[in-house]
Tab-separated table of C-alpha atoms in Angstrom:
chain	number	residue	atom	x	y	z
O	1	MET	CA	0.000	0.000	0.000
O	2	ARG	CA	2.210	2.840	-1.254
O	3	LEU	CA	1.256	6.340	-0.257
O	4	PRO	CA	1.182	8.765	-3.158
O	5	TRP	CA	2.193	11.667	-0.891
O	6	ARG	CA	3.899	12.202	2.438
O	7	THR	CA	1.899	10.870	5.372
O	8	SER	CA	2.179	14.218	7.154
O	9	ALA	CA	-0.074	15.849	4.583
O	10	PRO	CA	-2.823	13.411	3.503
O	11	ARG	CA	-5.612	14.685	1.275
O	12	PRO	CA	-9.156	13.464	2.117
O	13	PRO	CA	-11.642	12.002	-0.390
O	14	ALA	CA	-15.246	13.112	-0.666
O	15	ALA	CA	-17.891	11.823	1.749
O	16	GLY	CA	-21.254	10.065	1.442
O	17	THR	CA	-22.862	6.628	1.614
O	18	ALA	CA	-26.180	4.825	1.667
O	19	ALA	CA	-28.141	3.755	4.757
O	20	VAL	CA	-27.289	0.355	6.209
O	21	PRO	CA	-29.684	-2.014	8.033
O	22	ARG	CA	-28.638	-2.988	11.570
O	23	PRO	CA	-28.139	-6.775	11.921
O	24	ALA	CA	-28.316	-9.034	14.941
O	25	ARG	CA	-25.769	-8.860	17.759
O	26	ARG	CA	-22.731	-11.131	17.844
O	27	ARG	CA	-23.154	-14.462	19.627
O	28	LEU	CA	-20.031	-16.258	20.765
O	29	THR	CA	-21.800	-19.595	20.283
O	30	ALA	CA	-21.929	-18.874	16.562
O	31	MET	CA	-18.154	-19.029	16.296
O	32	LEU	CA	-16.896	-21.657	13.887
O	33	ALA	CA	-15.842	-24.324	16.335
O	34	ALA	CA	-14.755	-27.517	14.539
O	35	PRO	CA	-13.540	-28.048	10.985
O	36	LEU	CA	-15.985	-30.355	9.154
O	37	LEU	CA	-13.404	-31.128	6.514
O	38	LEU	CA	-10.902	-32.265	9.148
O	39	LEU	CA	-13.424	-34.406	11.012
O	40	ALA	CA	-14.623	-36.068	7.831
O	41	GLY	CA	-11.033	-36.750	6.816
O	42	ILE	CA	-10.280	-38.642	10.043
O	43	GLY	CA	-13.557	-40.519	10.177
O	44	MET	CA	-15.089	-38.706	13.132
O	45	LEU	CA	-18.534	-38.036	11.616
O	46	ASN	CA	-20.217	-40.876	13.452
O	47	ALA	CA	-23.774	-41.226	14.629
O	48	PRO	CA	-24.827	-39.543	17.890
O	49	GLY	CA	-23.324	-41.346	20.822
O	50	ALA	CA	-19.972	-42.015	19.129
O	51	GLN	CA	-17.132	-42.000	21.646
O	52	ALA	CA	-13.797	-40.166	21.558
O	53	ALA	CA	-10.720	-41.149	23.565
O	54	VAL	CA	-9.337	-38.252	25.597
O	55	ALA	CA	-5.569	-37.948	26.020
O	56	CYS	CA	-3.704	-34.757	26.726
O	57	ARG	CA	-0.584	-33.022	27.923
O	58	VAL	CA	-0.512	-29.574	29.570
O	59	GLY	CA	2.253	-26.997	29.545
O	60	TYR	CA	2.033	-24.380	32.322
O	61	THR	CA	4.533	-21.501	32.208
O	62	ILE	CA	4.809	-18.469	34.486
O	63	THR	CA	5.848	-15.841	31.949
O	64	SER	CA	6.204	-12.947	34.411
O	65	GLN	CA	5.906	-12.428	38.164
O	66	TRP	CA	5.965	-9.441	40.519
O	67	ASN	CA	5.495	-8.913	44.246
O	68	THR	CA	1.761	-9.790	44.384
O	69	GLY	CA	0.891	-11.029	40.913
O	70	PHE	CA	1.922	-13.136	37.946
O	71	THR	CA	1.046	-14.003	34.355
O	72	ALA	CA	0.777	-17.613	33.213
O	73	ALA	CA	0.554	-19.207	29.767
O	74	VAL	CA	-1.131	-22.614	29.439
O	75	THR	CA	-1.072	-24.933	26.402
O	76	ILE	CA	-3.223	-28.048	26.021
O	77	ASP	CA	-1.787	-30.631	23.609
O	78	ASN	CA	-4.405	-33.069	22.331
O	79	LEU	CA	-2.869	-36.562	22.184
O	80	GLY	CA	-6.176	-38.350	21.579
O	81	ASP	CA	-9.239	-38.023	19.371
O	82	ALA	CA	-10.742	-34.728	18.304
O	83	VAL	CA	-12.087	-32.559	21.124
O	84	ASN	CA	-14.970	-30.177	20.532
O	85	GLY	CA	-15.544	-28.236	23.733
O	86	TRP	CA	-12.942	-28.325	26.487
O	87	ARG	CA	-12.721	-27.650	30.216
O	88	LEU	CA	-9.308	-27.767	31.914
O	89	ALA	CA	-9.228	-28.144	35.707
O	90	TRP	CA	-6.456	-28.035	38.302
O	91	SER	CA	-5.797	-27.025	41.904
O	92	PHE	CA	-3.450	-24.315	43.106
O	93	GLY	CA	-1.126	-25.299	45.939
O	94	ALA	CA	-0.471	-21.953	47.659
O	95	GLY	CA	-3.673	-19.923	47.556
O	96	GLN	CA	-3.192	-18.341	44.125
O	97	GLN	CA	-6.226	-16.685	42.547
O	98	ILE	CA	-7.021	-16.070	38.860
O	99	THR	CA	-7.863	-12.395	38.356
O	100	GLN	CA	-8.141	-12.147	34.554
O	101	ALA	CA	-8.105	-14.690	31.699
O	102	TRP	CA	-7.998	-14.537	27.899
O	103	ASN	CA	-8.742	-17.131	25.216
O	104	GLY	CA	-10.857	-18.938	27.818
O	105	SER	CA	-13.483	-18.487	30.530
O	106	ALA	CA	-12.086	-18.911	34.057
O	107	SER	CA	-13.766	-19.769	37.346
O	108	GLN	CA	-12.361	-20.676	40.749
O	109	THR	CA	-13.666	-22.054	44.030
O	110	GLY	CA	-11.044	-22.144	46.746
O	111	ALA	CA	-7.972	-23.822	45.317
O	112	SER	CA	-9.904	-25.461	42.443
O	113	ALA	CA	-9.598	-23.565	39.147
O	114	THR	CA	-11.149	-24.273	35.762
O	115	VAL	CA	-10.804	-22.636	32.379
O	116	SER	CA	-13.273	-23.509	29.612
O	117	ASP	CA	-13.054	-22.777	25.903
O	118	ALA	CA	-14.123	-19.365	24.640
O	119	GLY	CA	-16.351	-20.802	21.913
O	120	TYR	CA	-14.178	-19.793	18.981
O	121	ASN	CA	-11.373	-22.144	20.151
O	122	ALA	CA	-13.517	-25.083	21.291
O	123	ALA	CA	-12.106	-27.534	18.739
O	124	ILE	CA	-8.744	-29.230	19.285
O	125	PRO	CA	-7.938	-31.678	16.460
O	126	PRO	CA	-5.844	-34.796	17.045
O	127	GLY	CA	-2.243	-33.653	17.403
O	128	GLY	CA	-3.391	-30.049	17.749
O	129	SER	CA	-3.163	-27.670	20.652
O	130	VAL	CA	-4.908	-24.671	22.140
O	131	SER	CA	-3.492	-21.980	24.405
O	132	PHE	CA	-4.864	-19.510	26.897
O	133	GLY	CA	-3.403	-17.183	29.471
O	134	PHE	CA	-4.318	-15.491	32.716
O	135	ASN	CA	-3.170	-13.052	35.343
O	136	GLY	CA	-3.221	-14.173	38.951
O	137	SER	CA	-2.413	-13.085	42.475
O	138	TRP	CA	-0.179	-14.846	44.996
O	139	THR	CA	1.282	-14.433	48.478
O	140	GLY	CA	4.223	-16.277	49.971
O	141	SER	CA	4.962	-18.646	47.111
O	142	ASN	CA	3.735	-19.427	43.591
O	143	PRO	CA	4.372	-23.094	42.721
O	144	ALA	CA	3.111	-24.323	39.346
O	145	PRO	CA	0.263	-26.869	39.429
O	146	THR	CA	1.352	-30.409	38.627
O	147	ALA	CA	-1.945	-32.207	37.870
O	148	PHE	CA	-4.522	-31.229	35.241
O	149	SER	CA	-7.666	-32.836	33.848
O	150	LEU	CA	-9.347	-32.218	30.498
O	151	ASN	CA	-13.104	-32.782	30.454
O	152	GLY	CA	-12.717	-34.843	33.613
O	153	VAL	CA	-9.892	-37.048	32.311
O	154	PRO	CA	-6.374	-36.672	33.823
O	155	CYS	CA	-3.798	-35.262	31.398
O	156	THR	CA	-1.227	-38.037	31.712
O	157	GLY	CA	-0.257	-38.443	28.063
O	158	THR	CA	-2.238	-41.680	27.683
O	159	PRO	CA	-5.869	-42.269	26.590
O	160	GLY	CA	-8.461	-41.915	29.313
O	161	SER	CA	-12.197	-42.373	29.549
O	162	PRO	CA	-14.174	-41.704	26.361
O	163	THR	CA	-16.475	-38.732	26.092
O	164	PRO	CA	-19.319	-38.128	23.625
O	165	THR	CA	-18.300	-36.475	20.348
O	166	PRO	CA	-20.474	-33.394	19.720
O	167	THR	CA	-21.843	-32.580	16.281
O	168	PRO	CA	-19.213	-30.526	14.437
O	169	THR	CA	-19.812	-27.110	12.918
O	170	PRO	CA	-18.339	-26.472	9.444
O	171	THR	CA	-15.771	-23.738	8.883
O	172	PRO	CA	-14.673	-22.072	5.635
O	173	THR	CA	-11.285	-23.824	5.792
O	174	GLY	CA	-9.899	-26.763	7.734
O	175	GLY	CA	-7.301	-29.458	8.119
O	176	THR	CA	-3.720	-29.529	9.285
O	177	GLY	CA	-0.586	-30.116	7.289
O	178	THR	CA	2.704	-28.466	6.358
O	179	LEU	CA	3.688	-25.622	4.079
O	180	PRO	CA	5.426	-26.626	0.844
O	181	SER	CA	8.801	-25.211	-0.161
O	182	SER	CA	7.284	-23.768	-3.336
O	183	PHE	CA	3.763	-22.708	-4.222
O	184	ARG	CA	1.423	-22.888	-7.191
O	185	TRP	CA	-1.871	-21.022	-7.490
O	186	HIS	CA	-4.955	-20.556	-9.633
O	187	SER	CA	-6.593	-17.138	-9.769
O	188	SER	CA	-10.215	-16.203	-10.114
O	189	GLY	CA	-11.217	-13.401	-12.394
O	190	THR	CA	-12.023	-9.992	-10.955
O	191	LEU	CA	-14.360	-10.513	-7.980
O	192	ILE	CA	-14.716	-7.030	-6.472
O	193	SER	CA	-14.501	-3.758	-8.388
O	194	PRO	CA	-14.916	-0.169	-7.138
O	195	ARG	CA	-18.424	1.217	-7.187
O	196	SER	CA	-18.731	4.979	-7.410
O	197	ASP	CA	-21.745	6.996	-6.282
O	198	ALA	CA	-22.766	10.659	-6.330
O	199	THR	CA	-20.130	11.637	-3.760
O	200	HIS	CA	-17.461	8.919	-4.226
O	201	ASN	CA	-15.641	8.778	-7.556
O	202	ILE	CA	-13.528	5.674	-6.997
O	203	ALA	CA	-10.737	4.574	-9.337
O	204	GLY	CA	-9.445	1.518	-7.475
O	205	ILE	CA	-10.297	-0.854	-4.626
O	206	LYS	CA	-7.226	-2.230	-2.808
O	207	ASP	CA	-5.572	-3.690	0.275
O	208	PRO	CA	-8.376	-6.088	1.305
O	209	SER	CA	-8.811	-7.765	4.693
O	210	VAL	CA	-11.391	-10.527	5.096
O	211	VAL	CA	-12.968	-12.705	7.801
O	212	TYR	CA	-15.766	-15.276	7.714
O	213	TYR	CA	-18.285	-14.809	10.516
O	214	ASN	CA	-21.916	-15.769	11.094
O	215	GLY	CA	-22.373	-17.257	7.623
O	216	LYS	CA	-20.917	-14.301	5.712
O	217	TRP	CA	-17.666	-13.071	4.277
O	218	HIS	CA	-16.829	-9.600	5.584
O	219	VAL	CA	-14.382	-7.657	3.393
O	220	PHE	CA	-12.750	-4.326	4.235
O	221	ALA	CA	-10.616	-2.500	1.673
O	222	SER	CA	-9.065	0.814	0.685
O	223	THR	CA	-10.721	3.019	-1.931
O	224	ALA	CA	-8.458	5.206	-4.031
O	225	ASN	CA	-8.804	8.096	-6.443
O	226	SER	CA	-6.793	11.147	-7.414
O	227	SER	CA	-7.833	12.894	-4.166
O	228	GLY	CA	-6.626	10.165	-1.811
O	229	TYR	CA	-7.810	7.178	0.194
O	230	ASN	CA	-10.553	5.988	2.528
O	231	LEU	CA	-12.132	2.648	3.480
O	232	VAL	CA	-15.065	0.568	2.243
O	233	TYR	CA	-16.945	-2.488	3.564
O	234	THR	CA	-18.886	-5.224	1.778
O	235	SER	CA	-20.315	-8.617	2.811
O	236	PHE	CA	-21.831	-11.631	1.084
O	237	THR	CA	-22.547	-15.297	1.743
O	238	ASP	CA	-20.768	-16.702	-1.316
O	239	TRP	CA	-17.911	-15.458	-3.482
O	240	SER	CA	-20.185	-15.644	-6.510
O	241	GLN	CA	-22.100	-12.721	-4.952
O	242	ALA	CA	-19.019	-10.557	-4.324
O	243	SER	CA	-19.257	-8.529	-7.521
O	244	SER	CA	-22.861	-7.474	-6.877
O	245	ALA	CA	-22.778	-7.040	-3.071
O	246	PRO	CA	-23.448	-3.505	-1.755
O	247	GLN	CA	-20.441	-1.430	-0.756
O	248	TYR	CA	-20.574	0.931	2.231
O	249	TYR	CA	-18.122	3.794	2.544
O	250	LEU	CA	-16.750	3.929	6.075
O	251	ASP	CA	-16.264	7.697	6.058
O	252	GLN	CA	-19.904	7.740	7.186
O	253	SER	CA	-19.034	5.761	10.337
O	254	GLY	CA	-17.052	6.966	13.330
O	255	ILE	CA	-13.928	6.290	11.244
O	256	GLY	CA	-14.726	9.543	9.460
O	257	THR	CA	-13.245	11.390	6.507
O	258	GLY	CA	-9.602	11.986	5.774
O	259	TYR	CA	-6.753	9.676	4.904
O	260	ARG	CA	-7.475	6.075	6.015
O	261	ALA	CA	-6.028	3.072	4.180
O	262	ALA	CA	-4.789	-0.544	4.294
O	263	PRO	CA	-7.259	-2.108	6.792
O	264	GLU	CA	-6.853	-5.291	8.837
O	265	VAL	CA	-9.866	-6.739	10.689
O	266	PHE	CA	-9.950	-9.319	13.507
O	267	TYR	CA	-11.992	-10.263	16.568
O	268	PHE	CA	-10.076	-9.635	19.799
O	269	ALA	CA	-11.535	-12.367	21.967
O	270	PRO	CA	-10.236	-11.168	25.374
O	271	GLN	CA	-12.348	-8.016	25.010
O	272	ASN	CA	-15.251	-9.473	22.954
O	273	LYS	CA	-14.630	-6.729	20.417
O	274	TRP	CA	-13.813	-6.343	16.718
O	275	TYR	CA	-10.763	-4.285	15.739
O	276	LEU	CA	-10.059	-2.556	12.440
O	277	VAL	CA	-6.383	-1.551	12.147
O	278	TYR	CA	-5.365	0.916	9.423
O	279	GLN	CA	-2.978	3.735	8.549
O	280	THR	CA	-3.739	7.434	8.896
O	281	GLY	CA	-0.199	8.763	8.800
O	282	ASN	CA	0.028	6.963	12.161
O	283	ALA	CA	-0.895	3.388	13.146
O	284	SER	CA	-4.595	3.662	14.035
O	285	TYR	CA	-7.538	1.481	14.991
O	286	SER	CA	-11.305	1.545	15.474
O	287	THR	CA	-13.546	-0.937	17.296
O	288	THR	CA	-17.106	-2.259	17.190
O	289	SER	CA	-19.185	-4.992	18.808
O	290	ASP	CA	-21.032	-5.664	15.517
O	291	ILE	CA	-18.949	-6.307	12.418
O	292	SER	CA	-22.088	-6.411	10.276
O	293	ASP	CA	-22.972	-2.777	11.021
O	294	PRO	CA	-20.472	-0.537	9.207
O	295	ARG	CA	-21.938	2.547	10.902
O	296	SER	CA	-20.892	1.280	14.331
O	297	TRP	CA	-17.102	1.675	14.075
O	298	SER	CA	-15.570	4.031	16.632
O	299	ALA	CA	-13.447	7.077	15.876
O	300	PRO	CA	-9.756	6.414	15.121
O	301	ARG	CA	-7.273	6.066	17.947
O	302	ASN	CA	-3.493	5.727	17.590
O	303	PHE	CA	-1.168	2.996	18.811
O	304	TYR	CA	1.759	5.464	18.964
O	305	SER	CA	1.997	9.127	19.907
O	306	GLY	CA	3.786	9.760	16.601
O	307	MET	CA	6.217	8.161	14.189
O	308	PRO	CA	8.730	6.167	16.283
O	309	ASP	CA	12.313	7.386	16.123
O	310	ILE	CA	13.710	4.188	14.575
O	311	ILE	CA	11.316	4.516	11.645
O	312	ARG	CA	12.056	8.205	11.217
O	313	GLN	CA	15.779	7.417	11.146
O	314	ASN	CA	15.472	4.680	8.485
O	315	ILE	CA	12.563	5.711	6.286
O	316	GLY	CA	14.592	7.776	3.823
O	317	ASN	CA	12.300	8.675	0.919
O	318	GLY	CA	9.806	5.970	1.844
O	319	TYR	CA	6.449	6.066	3.632
O	320	TRP	CA	5.265	4.533	6.918
O	321	VAL	CA	2.563	2.096	5.823
O	322	ASP	CA	0.664	-1.178	6.217
O	323	MET	CA	0.170	-1.778	9.928
O	324	TRP	CA	-0.516	-5.391	10.905
O	325	VAL	CA	-1.450	-6.868	14.313
O	326	ILE	CA	-1.214	-10.531	15.377
O	327	CYS	CA	-1.262	-12.040	18.895
O	328	ASP	CA	-0.115	-15.251	20.508
O	329	ASN	CA	-1.322	-16.300	23.955
O	330	ILE	CA	0.999	-13.840	25.718
O	331	ASN	CA	1.748	-10.857	23.471
O	332	CYS	CA	0.314	-8.833	20.614
O	333	TYR	CA	2.690	-7.659	17.896
O	334	LEU	CA	2.397	-4.679	15.566
O	335	PHE	CA	4.242	-4.816	12.227
O	336	SER	CA	4.704	-1.956	9.765
O	337	SER	CA	6.785	-1.096	6.692
O	338	ASP	CA	8.634	1.960	5.382
O	339	ASP	CA	8.906	1.323	1.601
O	340	ASN	CA	12.658	1.521	2.159
O	341	GLY	CA	13.625	-2.091	2.837
O	342	HIS	CA	12.629	-2.329	6.527
O	343	LEU	CA	9.927	-4.303	8.321
O	344	TYR	CA	9.330	-3.125	11.913
O	345	ARG	CA	7.872	-4.947	14.917
O	346	SER	CA	6.767	-3.789	18.368
O	347	GLN	CA	4.819	-5.591	21.076
O	348	THR	CA	2.579	-5.331	24.095
O	349	THR	CA	0.902	-7.941	26.300
O	350	VAL	CA	-2.484	-9.406	25.434
O	351	ALA	CA	-3.737	-8.027	28.752
O	352	ASP	CA	-2.585	-4.472	27.881
O	353	PHE	CA	-3.639	-4.418	24.200
O	354	PRO	CA	-4.207	-1.993	22.484
O	355	ASN	CA	-2.024	0.069	24.823
O	356	GLY	CA	1.614	-0.188	25.847
O	357	PHE	CA	3.326	-1.018	22.560
O	358	SER	CA	7.112	-0.960	22.826
O	359	GLN	CA	9.406	1.022	20.581
O	360	PRO	CA	9.706	-0.873	17.279
O	361	VAL	CA	12.694	-2.941	16.255
O	362	ILE	CA	13.692	-3.998	12.748
O	363	ALA	CA	12.315	-7.508	12.212
O	364	LEU	CA	13.483	-7.896	8.584
O	365	GLN	CA	15.481	-5.737	6.194
O	366	ASP	CA	17.157	-5.734	2.791
O	367	SER	CA	19.603	-3.282	1.249
O	368	ASN	CA	17.452	-3.411	-1.897
O	369	LYS	CA	14.261	-1.686	-0.767
O	370	ASN	CA	12.240	-3.454	-3.475
O	371	ASN	CA	12.904	-6.835	-1.853
O	372	VAL	CA	11.187	-5.881	1.449
O	373	PHE	CA	8.800	-3.222	0.280
O	374	GLU	CA	5.417	-3.255	2.070
O	375	ALA	CA	2.123	-5.122	2.740
O	376	SER	CA	3.381	-7.643	5.314
O	377	ASN	CA	1.043	-10.345	6.657
O	378	VAL	CA	1.907	-12.704	9.546
O	379	TYR	CA	-0.162	-15.822	10.295
O	380	LYS	CA	-0.158	-18.785	12.689
O	381	VAL	CA	0.019	-22.065	10.754
O	382	LYS	CA	-2.648	-24.380	12.124
O	383	GLY	CA	-1.360	-27.551	13.763
O	384	GLN	CA	2.273	-26.417	13.532
O	385	ASN	CA	4.690	-24.607	15.820
O	386	GLN	CA	5.184	-22.171	12.965
O	387	TYR	CA	4.321	-18.685	11.771
O	388	LEU	CA	4.247	-17.552	8.146
O	389	LEU	CA	5.368	-14.065	7.076
O	390	ILE	CA	4.731	-12.748	3.587
O	391	VAL	CA	5.983	-9.383	2.312
O	392	GLU	CA	5.218	-7.653	-0.968
O	393	ALA	CA	8.212	-7.019	-3.219
O	394	ILE	CA	8.756	-5.305	-6.557
O	395	GLY	CA	10.300	-7.607	-9.138
O	396	SER	CA	12.977	-6.876	-11.694
O	397	ASP	CA	10.171	-6.371	-14.232
O	398	GLY	CA	8.500	-3.745	-12.004
O	399	ARG	CA	5.594	-6.070	-11.121
O	400	ARG	CA	4.408	-6.724	-7.567
O	401	TYR	CA	4.788	-10.174	-5.999
O	402	PHE	CA	5.176	-11.831	-2.573
O	403	ARG	CA	8.105	-13.408	-0.769
O	404	SER	CA	7.684	-15.627	2.326
O	405	TRP	CA	9.499	-16.640	5.522
O	406	THR	CA	8.717	-18.846	8.523
O	407	SER	CA	9.547	-18.723	12.232
O	408	PRO	CA	8.608	-20.733	15.355
O	409	GLY	CA	7.641	-17.463	17.094
O	410	ILE	CA	6.273	-14.099	16.045
O	411	GLY	CA	9.073	-12.277	17.828
O	412	GLY	CA	11.843	-14.523	16.499
O	413	SER	CA	14.078	-14.466	13.433
O	414	TRP	CA	12.653	-15.376	10.023
O	415	THR	CA	13.906	-18.151	7.718
O	416	PRO	CA	13.289	-17.805	3.949
O	417	LEU	CA	10.672	-20.218	2.569
O	418	ALA	CA	9.690	-19.178	-0.961
O	419	ALA	CA	11.503	-15.874	-1.090
O	420	SER	CA	12.942	-15.198	-4.550
O	421	GLU	CA	11.734	-14.141	-7.980
O	422	SER	CA	12.481	-17.630	-9.286
O	423	ASN	CA	10.717	-19.274	-6.320
O	424	PRO	CA	8.174	-16.735	-5.057
O	425	PHE	CA	5.332	-17.186	-2.632
O	426	ALA	CA	2.931	-15.677	-5.175
O	427	ARG	CA	3.857	-14.066	-8.494
O	428	ALA	CA	2.353	-14.038	-11.955
O	429	SER	CA	4.885	-16.748	-12.886
O	430	ASN	CA	3.365	-19.314	-10.474
O	431	VAL	CA	-0.295	-18.350	-10.952
O	432	THR	CA	-2.583	-19.744	-13.655
O	433	PHE	CA	-5.698	-18.006	-14.967
O	434	ASP	CA	-8.698	-19.051	-17.000
O	435	GLY	CA	-8.073	-17.406	-20.346
O	436	THR	CA	-5.913	-14.303	-20.687
O	437	PRO	CA	-4.465	-13.197	-17.313
O	438	TRP	CA	-6.248	-10.076	-16.105
O	439	THR	CA	-3.237	-8.979	-14.016
O	440	LYS	CA	0.539	-9.387	-13.914
O	441	ASP	CA	0.715	-7.949	-10.392
O	442	ILE	CA	-0.042	-10.030	-7.286
O	443	SER	CA	-0.264	-7.268	-4.699
O	444	HIS	CA	-1.457	-6.327	-1.183
O	445	GLY	CA	-4.116	-8.646	0.221
O	446	GLU	CA	-5.146	-11.049	2.984
O	447	MET	CA	-5.266	-14.800	3.612
O	448	ILE	CA	-8.559	-16.608	4.101
O	449	ARG	CA	-8.206	-17.502	7.780
O	450	ASP	CA	-9.247	-20.555	9.759
O	451	GLY	CA	-11.211	-18.437	12.234
O	452	ASP	CA	-11.513	-14.727	12.896
O	453	ASP	CA	-9.663	-14.015	16.138
O	454	GLN	CA	-6.426	-12.230	16.984
O	455	THR	CA	-4.256	-15.323	16.438
O	456	LEU	CA	-4.748	-15.026	12.646
O	457	THR	CA	-4.614	-18.796	12.123
O	458	ILE	CA	-4.552	-20.269	8.614
O	459	SER	CA	-4.888	-23.867	7.462
O	460	PRO	CA	-2.010	-25.098	5.283
O	461	CYS	CA	-4.471	-27.508	3.654
O	462	ASN	CA	-6.631	-24.838	2.047
O	463	ILE	CA	-4.616	-21.682	1.382
O	464	ARG	CA	-6.472	-18.890	-0.375
O	465	TYR	CA	-5.388	-15.295	-0.742
O	466	LEU	CA	-7.593	-12.314	-1.583
O	467	TYR	CA	-5.356	-9.882	-3.464
O	468	GLN	CA	-5.318	-6.746	-5.566
O	469	GLY	CA	-4.502	-6.978	-9.254
O	470	LEU	CA	-4.228	-4.535	-12.099
O	471	ASN	CA	-4.901	-4.415	-15.832
O	472	PRO	CA	-1.408	-5.016	-17.307
O	473	GLY	CA	-1.805	-2.044	-19.624
O	474	ALA	CA	-2.754	0.464	-16.921
O	475	GLY	CA	-0.453	3.328	-16.018
O	476	GLY	CA	-0.333	6.936	-14.922
O	477	ASP	CA	-1.029	8.490	-11.530
O	478	TYR	CA	-0.657	5.852	-8.796
O	479	ASN	CA	-3.826	6.941	-6.985
O	480	SER	CA	-5.872	6.568	-10.149
O	481	LEU	CA	-4.733	3.049	-11.083
O	482	PRO	CA	-7.722	0.689	-11.572
O	483	TRP	CA	-6.934	-1.917	-8.903
O	484	ARG	CA	-9.446	-4.773	-8.542
O	485	LEU	CA	-9.692	-7.755	-6.161
O	486	GLY	CA	-9.286	-11.420	-7.056
O	487	LEU	CA	-8.810	-14.682	-5.160
O	488	LEU	CA	-5.839	-17.057	-5.353
O	489	THR	CA	-6.347	-20.747	-4.489
O	490	GLN	CA	-3.281	-22.914	-3.844
O	491	THR	CA	-3.111	-25.909	-6.204
O	492	ASN	CA	-0.208	-27.865	-4.647
O	493	SER	CA	-1.381	-28.500	-1.084
O	494	THR	CA	0.685	-31.031	0.905
O	495	CYS	CA	-2.405	-32.388	2.698
């Protein structure tokens, strides 16, 4: 998402939109809990009353501790059959008390503590894991618990008593597997095009972010014209409806007019709240409790008081763009780019989010700014101790494409995966089209996720990427380029 002018002097687009009906409130029980594709693949779709063997292992880590309190991270490894709905129980040995939990619902009576799933993370596939965290209080000593039970069965690493297998709920993706060392894709045609109205003369629609919730795809994107940028929202139940679905300009919400671009949307489960992260010349965000109501977004707030010094010192002639948030069970991380070969990362705790972000550090860099340009995405790979980073680059032919890296932790170092022009993550050279290709650029977009929460989890068995493409013959003013949205589907899955 390149800015066509300096971020200190953005120029606003015109305002206006149509009225939007108010939908039903969010229900946590509607979260997509168990992948139908995965369950079918392992033969778990049995008649009611089928039994599942429970076996588990629990990791309990005190990640920080102070004079009267502590933070703990807990991971449940599923060593048995698929679990759909979990309740972990243990007893504290020195009077500790849970004061706040995330990614789970906590309760405590005396020394006996339990944490149950939060709805959206109820399913644990065989070989999979789920994590949650909590803050607690202590006096005197703070020994770690040594005995845990999952759904009433001790977590000893061996199968225990069977429990009934609930009816699974389908999700838009599913399955576990590994990432290949090279990728091949097939692209749809143009799915979403800009739609102008009396007060919005839109040239391009770009930088999409997408989640699947409550039976609908929810897409947020930038709108661009010669005057600048703002944001737009659309939703539909099937991709075949994407081209005709209504589009709502978010300058009529609390997000307001002025320069807003490059959105990222996710549900932050610890607060039961949706977040929309975007750039305004700063790293900004808005929130809502109802993703289906585009009028309900709050006014922008900033993650930083201003451009951090390390970015100012390294940005050169670039622009500070493309903010991206992802969380593990302990921390939330904020990535951003400078169009000058640097990818930045800062962090805060899940409990403190969206406040308290540290000063950024350089997470990735290249002396050739075109190799680490902008539009970074970071995702958790489902079923793996692995994160995937993709970054948009500019090729030797001037066309946009993506490079990729992996790491066992968001805050760690990144190892190249498919990271060259000859072996790209996604480039026109490894994408097939039906008929004449409508674009030679594979540019800023968003993965189809396996869920909608802050962990940004993707399934390696069903990788799809909503991206912006461009008529190969288009040129001229960058703001006025006719960007459109299409969907890549991986054709060489390892699953």
